[in-house]
mmCIF file of C-alpha atoms in Angstrom:
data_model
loop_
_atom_site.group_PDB
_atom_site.id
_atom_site.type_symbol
_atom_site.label_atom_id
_atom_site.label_comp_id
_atom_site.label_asym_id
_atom_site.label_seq_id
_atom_site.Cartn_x
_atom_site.Cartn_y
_atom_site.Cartn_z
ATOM 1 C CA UNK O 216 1.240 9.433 -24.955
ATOM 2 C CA UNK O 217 -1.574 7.991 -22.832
ATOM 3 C CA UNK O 218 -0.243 4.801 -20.384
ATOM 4 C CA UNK O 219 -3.613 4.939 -18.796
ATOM 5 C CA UNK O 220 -4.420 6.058 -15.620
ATOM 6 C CA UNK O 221 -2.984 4.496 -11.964
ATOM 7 C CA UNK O 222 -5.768 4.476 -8.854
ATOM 8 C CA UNK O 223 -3.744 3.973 -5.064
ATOM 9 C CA UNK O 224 -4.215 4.535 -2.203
ATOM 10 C CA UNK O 225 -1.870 6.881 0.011
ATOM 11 C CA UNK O 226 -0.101 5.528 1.812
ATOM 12 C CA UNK O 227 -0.138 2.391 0.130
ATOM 13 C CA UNK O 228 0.786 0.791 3.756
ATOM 14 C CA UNK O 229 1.362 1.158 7.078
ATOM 15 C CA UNK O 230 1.481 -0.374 10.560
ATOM 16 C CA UNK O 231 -1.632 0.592 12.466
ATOM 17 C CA UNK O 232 -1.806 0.552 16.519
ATOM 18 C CA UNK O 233 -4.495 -0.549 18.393
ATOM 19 C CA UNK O 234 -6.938 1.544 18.777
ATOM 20 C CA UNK O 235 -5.368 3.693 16.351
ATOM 21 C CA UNK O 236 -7.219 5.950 12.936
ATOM 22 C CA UNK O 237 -5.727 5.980 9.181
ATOM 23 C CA UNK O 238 -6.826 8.174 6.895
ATOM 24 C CA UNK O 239 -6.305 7.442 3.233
ATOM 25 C CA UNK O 240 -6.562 9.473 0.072
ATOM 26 C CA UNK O 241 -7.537 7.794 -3.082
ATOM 27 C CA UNK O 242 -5.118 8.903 -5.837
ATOM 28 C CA UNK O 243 -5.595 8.908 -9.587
ATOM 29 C CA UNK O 244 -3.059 9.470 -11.738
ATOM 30 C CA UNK O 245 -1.959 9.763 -15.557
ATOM 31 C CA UNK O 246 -5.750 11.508 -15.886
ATOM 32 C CA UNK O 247 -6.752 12.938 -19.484
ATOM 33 C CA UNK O 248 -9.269 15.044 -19.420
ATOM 34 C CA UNK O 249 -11.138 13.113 -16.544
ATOM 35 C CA UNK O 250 -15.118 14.061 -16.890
ATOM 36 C CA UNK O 251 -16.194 10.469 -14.778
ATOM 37 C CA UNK O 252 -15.174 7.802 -12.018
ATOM 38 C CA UNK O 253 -16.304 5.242 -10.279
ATOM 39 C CA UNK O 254 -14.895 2.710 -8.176
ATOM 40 C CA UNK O 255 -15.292 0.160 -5.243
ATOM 41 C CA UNK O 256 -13.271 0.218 -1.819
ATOM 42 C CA UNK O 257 -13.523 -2.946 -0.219
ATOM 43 C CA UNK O 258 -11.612 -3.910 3.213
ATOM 44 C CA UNK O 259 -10.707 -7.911 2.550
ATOM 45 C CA UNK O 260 -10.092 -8.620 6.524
ATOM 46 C CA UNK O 261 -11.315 -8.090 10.204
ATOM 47 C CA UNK O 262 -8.504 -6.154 11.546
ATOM 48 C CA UNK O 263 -9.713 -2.995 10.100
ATOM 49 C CA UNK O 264 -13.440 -1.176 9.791
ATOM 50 C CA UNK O 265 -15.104 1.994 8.655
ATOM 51 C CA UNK O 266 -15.257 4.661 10.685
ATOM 52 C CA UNK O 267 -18.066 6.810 8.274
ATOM 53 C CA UNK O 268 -18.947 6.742 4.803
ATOM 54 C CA UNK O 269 -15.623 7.870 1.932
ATOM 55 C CA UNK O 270 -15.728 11.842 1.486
ATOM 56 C CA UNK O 271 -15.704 12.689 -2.434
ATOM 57 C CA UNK O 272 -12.752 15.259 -3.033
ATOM 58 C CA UNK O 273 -14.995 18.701 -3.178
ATOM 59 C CA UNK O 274 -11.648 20.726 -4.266
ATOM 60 C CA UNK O 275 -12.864 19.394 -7.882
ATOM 61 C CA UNK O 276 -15.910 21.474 -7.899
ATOM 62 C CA UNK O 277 -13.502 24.153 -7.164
ATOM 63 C CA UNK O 278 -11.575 22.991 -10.449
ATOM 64 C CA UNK O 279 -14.223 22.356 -12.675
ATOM 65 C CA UNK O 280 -17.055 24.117 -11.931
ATOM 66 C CA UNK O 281 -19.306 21.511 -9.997
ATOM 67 C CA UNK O 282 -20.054 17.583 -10.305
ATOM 68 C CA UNK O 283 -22.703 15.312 -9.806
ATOM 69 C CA UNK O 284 -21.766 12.713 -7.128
ATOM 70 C CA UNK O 285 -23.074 8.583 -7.494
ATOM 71 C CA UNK O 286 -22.896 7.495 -4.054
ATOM 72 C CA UNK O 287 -21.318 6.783 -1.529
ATOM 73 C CA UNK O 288 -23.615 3.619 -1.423
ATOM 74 C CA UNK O 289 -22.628 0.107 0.591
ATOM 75 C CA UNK O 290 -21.026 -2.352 -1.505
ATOM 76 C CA UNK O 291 -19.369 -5.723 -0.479
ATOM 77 C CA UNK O 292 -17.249 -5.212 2.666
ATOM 78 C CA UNK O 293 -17.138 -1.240 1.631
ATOM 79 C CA UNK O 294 -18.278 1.737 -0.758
ATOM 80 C CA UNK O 295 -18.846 2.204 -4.151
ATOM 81 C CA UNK O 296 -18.716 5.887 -5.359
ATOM 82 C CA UNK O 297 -18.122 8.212 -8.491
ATOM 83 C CA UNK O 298 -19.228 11.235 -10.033
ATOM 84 C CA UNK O 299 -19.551 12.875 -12.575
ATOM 85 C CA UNK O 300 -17.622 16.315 -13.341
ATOM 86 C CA UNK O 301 -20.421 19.114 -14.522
ATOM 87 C CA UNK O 302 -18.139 21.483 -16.767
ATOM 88 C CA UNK O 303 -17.166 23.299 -19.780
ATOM 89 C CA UNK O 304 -15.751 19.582 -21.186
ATOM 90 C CA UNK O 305 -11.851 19.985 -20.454
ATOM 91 C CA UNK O 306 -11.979 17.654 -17.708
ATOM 92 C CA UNK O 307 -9.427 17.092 -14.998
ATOM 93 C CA UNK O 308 -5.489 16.279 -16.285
ATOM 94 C CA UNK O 309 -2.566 14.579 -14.594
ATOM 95 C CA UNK O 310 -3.019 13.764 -10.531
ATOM 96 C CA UNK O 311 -6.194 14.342 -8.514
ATOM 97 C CA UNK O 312 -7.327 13.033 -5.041
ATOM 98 C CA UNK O 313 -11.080 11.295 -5.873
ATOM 99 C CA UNK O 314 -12.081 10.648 -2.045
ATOM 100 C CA UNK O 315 -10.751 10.274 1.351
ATOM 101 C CA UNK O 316 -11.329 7.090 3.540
ATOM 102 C CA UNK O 317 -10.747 6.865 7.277
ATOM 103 C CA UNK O 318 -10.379 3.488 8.946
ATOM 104 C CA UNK O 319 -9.885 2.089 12.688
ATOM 105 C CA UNK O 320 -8.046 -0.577 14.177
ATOM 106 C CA UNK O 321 -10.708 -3.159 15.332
ATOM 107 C CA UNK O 322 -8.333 -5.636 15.915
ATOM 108 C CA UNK O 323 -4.069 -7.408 15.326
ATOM 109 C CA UNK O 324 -3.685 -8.506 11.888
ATOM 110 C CA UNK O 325 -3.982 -7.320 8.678
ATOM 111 C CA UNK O 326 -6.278 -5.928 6.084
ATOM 112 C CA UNK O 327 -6.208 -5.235 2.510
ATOM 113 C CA UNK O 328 -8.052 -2.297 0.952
ATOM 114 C CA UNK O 329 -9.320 -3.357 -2.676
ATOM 115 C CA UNK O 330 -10.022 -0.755 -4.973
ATOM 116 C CA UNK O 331 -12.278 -2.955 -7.259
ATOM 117 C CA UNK O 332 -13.340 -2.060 -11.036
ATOM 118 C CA UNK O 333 -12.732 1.507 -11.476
ATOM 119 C CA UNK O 334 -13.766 3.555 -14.645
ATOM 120 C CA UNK O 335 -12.940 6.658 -15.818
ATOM 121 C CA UNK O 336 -14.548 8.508 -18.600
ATOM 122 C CA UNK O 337 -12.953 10.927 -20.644
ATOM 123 C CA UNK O 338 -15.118 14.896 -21.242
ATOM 124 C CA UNK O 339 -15.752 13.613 -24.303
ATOM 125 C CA UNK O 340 -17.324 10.724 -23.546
ATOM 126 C CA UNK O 341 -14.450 7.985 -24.274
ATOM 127 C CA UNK O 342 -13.615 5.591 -21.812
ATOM 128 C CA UNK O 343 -9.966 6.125 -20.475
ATOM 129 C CA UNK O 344 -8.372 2.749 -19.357
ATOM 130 C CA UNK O 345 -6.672 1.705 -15.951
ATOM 131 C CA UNK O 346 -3.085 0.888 -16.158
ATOM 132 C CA UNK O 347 -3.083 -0.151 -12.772
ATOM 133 C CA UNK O 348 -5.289 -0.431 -9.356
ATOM 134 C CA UNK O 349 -3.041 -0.704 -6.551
ATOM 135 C CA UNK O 350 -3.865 -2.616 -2.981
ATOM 136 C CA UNK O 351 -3.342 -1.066 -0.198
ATOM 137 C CA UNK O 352 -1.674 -3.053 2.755
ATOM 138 C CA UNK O 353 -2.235 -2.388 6.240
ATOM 139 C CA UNK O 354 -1.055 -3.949 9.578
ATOM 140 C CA UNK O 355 -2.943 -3.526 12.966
ATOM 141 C CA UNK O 356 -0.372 -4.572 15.844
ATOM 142 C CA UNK O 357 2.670 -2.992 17.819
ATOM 143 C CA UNK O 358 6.400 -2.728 16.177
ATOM 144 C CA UNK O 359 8.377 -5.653 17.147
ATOM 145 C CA UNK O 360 11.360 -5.279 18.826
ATOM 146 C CA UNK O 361 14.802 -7.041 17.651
ATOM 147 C CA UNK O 362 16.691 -8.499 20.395
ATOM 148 C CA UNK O 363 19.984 -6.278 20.710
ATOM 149 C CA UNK O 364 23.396 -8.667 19.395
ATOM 150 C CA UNK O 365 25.619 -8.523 22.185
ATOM 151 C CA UNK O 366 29.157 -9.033 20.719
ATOM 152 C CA UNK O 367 31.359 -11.995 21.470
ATOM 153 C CA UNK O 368 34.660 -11.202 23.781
ATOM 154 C CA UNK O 369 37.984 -11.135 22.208
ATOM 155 C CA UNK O 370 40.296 -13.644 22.903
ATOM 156 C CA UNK O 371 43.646 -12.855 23.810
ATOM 157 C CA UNK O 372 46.367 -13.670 22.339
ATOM 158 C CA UNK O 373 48.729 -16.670 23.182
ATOM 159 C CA UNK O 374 51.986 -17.719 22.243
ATOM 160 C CA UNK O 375 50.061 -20.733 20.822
ATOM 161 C CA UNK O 376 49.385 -20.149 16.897
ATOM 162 C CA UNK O 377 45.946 -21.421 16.153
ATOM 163 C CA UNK O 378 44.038 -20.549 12.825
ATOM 164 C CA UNK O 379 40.713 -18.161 13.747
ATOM 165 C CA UNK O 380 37.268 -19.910 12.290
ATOM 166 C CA UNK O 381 36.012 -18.483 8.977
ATOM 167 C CA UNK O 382 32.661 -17.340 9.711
ATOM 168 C CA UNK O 383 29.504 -18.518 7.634
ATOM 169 C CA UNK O 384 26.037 -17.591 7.044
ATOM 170 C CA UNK O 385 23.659 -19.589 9.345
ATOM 171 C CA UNK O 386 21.476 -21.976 7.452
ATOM 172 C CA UNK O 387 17.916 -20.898 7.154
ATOM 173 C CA UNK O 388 18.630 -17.127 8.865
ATOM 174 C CA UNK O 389 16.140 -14.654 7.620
ATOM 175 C CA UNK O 390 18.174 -11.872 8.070
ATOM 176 C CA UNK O 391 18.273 -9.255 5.376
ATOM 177 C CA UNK O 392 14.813 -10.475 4.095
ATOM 178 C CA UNK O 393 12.546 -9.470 7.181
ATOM 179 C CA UNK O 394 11.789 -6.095 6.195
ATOM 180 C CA UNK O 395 7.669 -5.568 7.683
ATOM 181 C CA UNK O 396 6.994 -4.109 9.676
ATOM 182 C CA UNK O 397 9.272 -0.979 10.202
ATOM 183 C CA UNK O 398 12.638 -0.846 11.676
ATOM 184 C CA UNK O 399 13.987 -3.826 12.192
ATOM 185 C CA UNK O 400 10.549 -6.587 10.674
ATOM 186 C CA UNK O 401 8.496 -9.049 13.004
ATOM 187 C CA UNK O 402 11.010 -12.104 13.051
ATOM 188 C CA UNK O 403 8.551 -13.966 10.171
ATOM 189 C CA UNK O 404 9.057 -13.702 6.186
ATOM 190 C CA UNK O 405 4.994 -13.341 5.384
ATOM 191 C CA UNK O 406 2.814 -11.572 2.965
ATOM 192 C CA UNK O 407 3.949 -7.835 4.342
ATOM 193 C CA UNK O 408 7.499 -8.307 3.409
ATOM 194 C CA UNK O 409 6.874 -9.979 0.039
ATOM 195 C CA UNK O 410 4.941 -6.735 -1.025
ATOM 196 C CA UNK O 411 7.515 -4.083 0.635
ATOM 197 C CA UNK O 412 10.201 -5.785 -2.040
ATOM 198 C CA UNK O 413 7.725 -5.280 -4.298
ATOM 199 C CA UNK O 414 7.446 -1.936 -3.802
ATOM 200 C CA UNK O 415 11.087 -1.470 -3.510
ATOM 201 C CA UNK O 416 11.614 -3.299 -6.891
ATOM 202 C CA UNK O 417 9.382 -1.621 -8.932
ATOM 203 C CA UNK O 418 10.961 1.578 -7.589
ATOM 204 C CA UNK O 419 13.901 0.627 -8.211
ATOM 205 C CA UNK O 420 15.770 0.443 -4.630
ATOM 206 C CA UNK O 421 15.964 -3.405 -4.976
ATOM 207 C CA UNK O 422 17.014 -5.774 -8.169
ATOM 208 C CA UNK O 423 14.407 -8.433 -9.274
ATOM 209 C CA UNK O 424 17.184 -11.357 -8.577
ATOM 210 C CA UNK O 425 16.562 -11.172 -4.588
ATOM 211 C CA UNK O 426 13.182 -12.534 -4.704
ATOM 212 C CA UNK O 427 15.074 -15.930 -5.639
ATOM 213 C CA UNK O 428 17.036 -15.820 -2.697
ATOM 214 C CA UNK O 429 13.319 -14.660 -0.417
ATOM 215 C CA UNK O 430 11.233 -17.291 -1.856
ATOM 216 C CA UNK O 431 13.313 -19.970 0.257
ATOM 217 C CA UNK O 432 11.814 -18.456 3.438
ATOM 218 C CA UNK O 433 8.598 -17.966 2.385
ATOM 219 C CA UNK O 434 5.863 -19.374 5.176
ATOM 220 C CA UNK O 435 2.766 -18.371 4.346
#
């Protein structure tokens, strides 16, 4: 059965240094019989810029035969590109990189990378539909690091019976929730870690019911 087809990036985030290069592959999935694309990328933010025009996948010419390529030509803050797929009319199935992107760090903060109306067209001529275009998230700025916890002594015991505290979560503590960036988060609930749960909800690795909980330390 045909779900449609999925366009991401890959990786779908990541934590960029200064000065650092990403390069990201434009994925489609869920293809049937792929004979056309087109679609934008778009950087919405300053902390990232283009370091060259996207690279069309040329491993499809090795697939089907040869194609016909529409761009790459400026659009908005970015590309738009396609092609079209010069064959025998099978087309391309299941998973396929489209084009390759490389981006620099141009400054601390974050960018998103829009992947705006895609099409793809079917050999035949039909028009297959998009399921889903995912953004991509990316973070220029160095890993924070979480102060160490230095336990508390033990007290020694006395002859004196006294009954120990029960210990209790500390109003407002973010802890648990601060997931972005990688290890150990930035000490701020924001944008980054509201998509990582996201991600880790929709692949299952986290239940639905915690963004209840998150929401109360939203600050964005």
């Amino acid at each position: 059965k045909d779900f449609g087809v999925k366009i991401r990036p890959v990786p779908e985030r990541a934590l960029i240094p200064p000065g650092g290069e990403l390069t990201i592959e434009i994925v489609a999935e869920g293809l049937d019989r792929m004979g056309a694309y087109e679609f934008g990328s778009v950087l919405d933010g300053d902390s990232l810029e283009w370091m060259g025009e996207p690279i069309q996948n040329p491993a499809l010419e090795t697939t089907i035969g040869s194609q016909h390529l529409l761009g790459p030509v400026p659009y908005d803050t970015g590309y738009r590109l396609g092609a079209t797929l010069i064959e025998d009319g099978t087309g391309v199935s299941g998973m396929t990189t489209l084009a390759t992107l490389t981006v620099k760090a141009a400054q601390d903060g974050e960018t998103n990378l829009i992947l705006s109306a895609p099409v793809i067209v079917r050999a035949d001529g039909t028009e297959q539909a998009i399921m889903q275009a995912v953004v991509g998230f990316y973070e220029v700025g160095n890993p924070t690091n979480t102060p160490t916890l230095t336990p508390s002594p033990t007290p020694t015991p006395t002859e004196t019976e006294t009954n120990a505290p029960t210990a209790t979560s500390t109003p407002g503590s973010i802890e648990g929730y601060d997931i972005w960036p990688p290890p150990d988060g930035d000490g701020k609930i924001d944008s980054g870690d509201l998509i990582e749960w996201l991600h880790l909800i929709e692949t299952n690795q986290a239940e639905e019911k915690l963004l209840f909980d998150f929401a109360q330390f939203w600050k964005d």
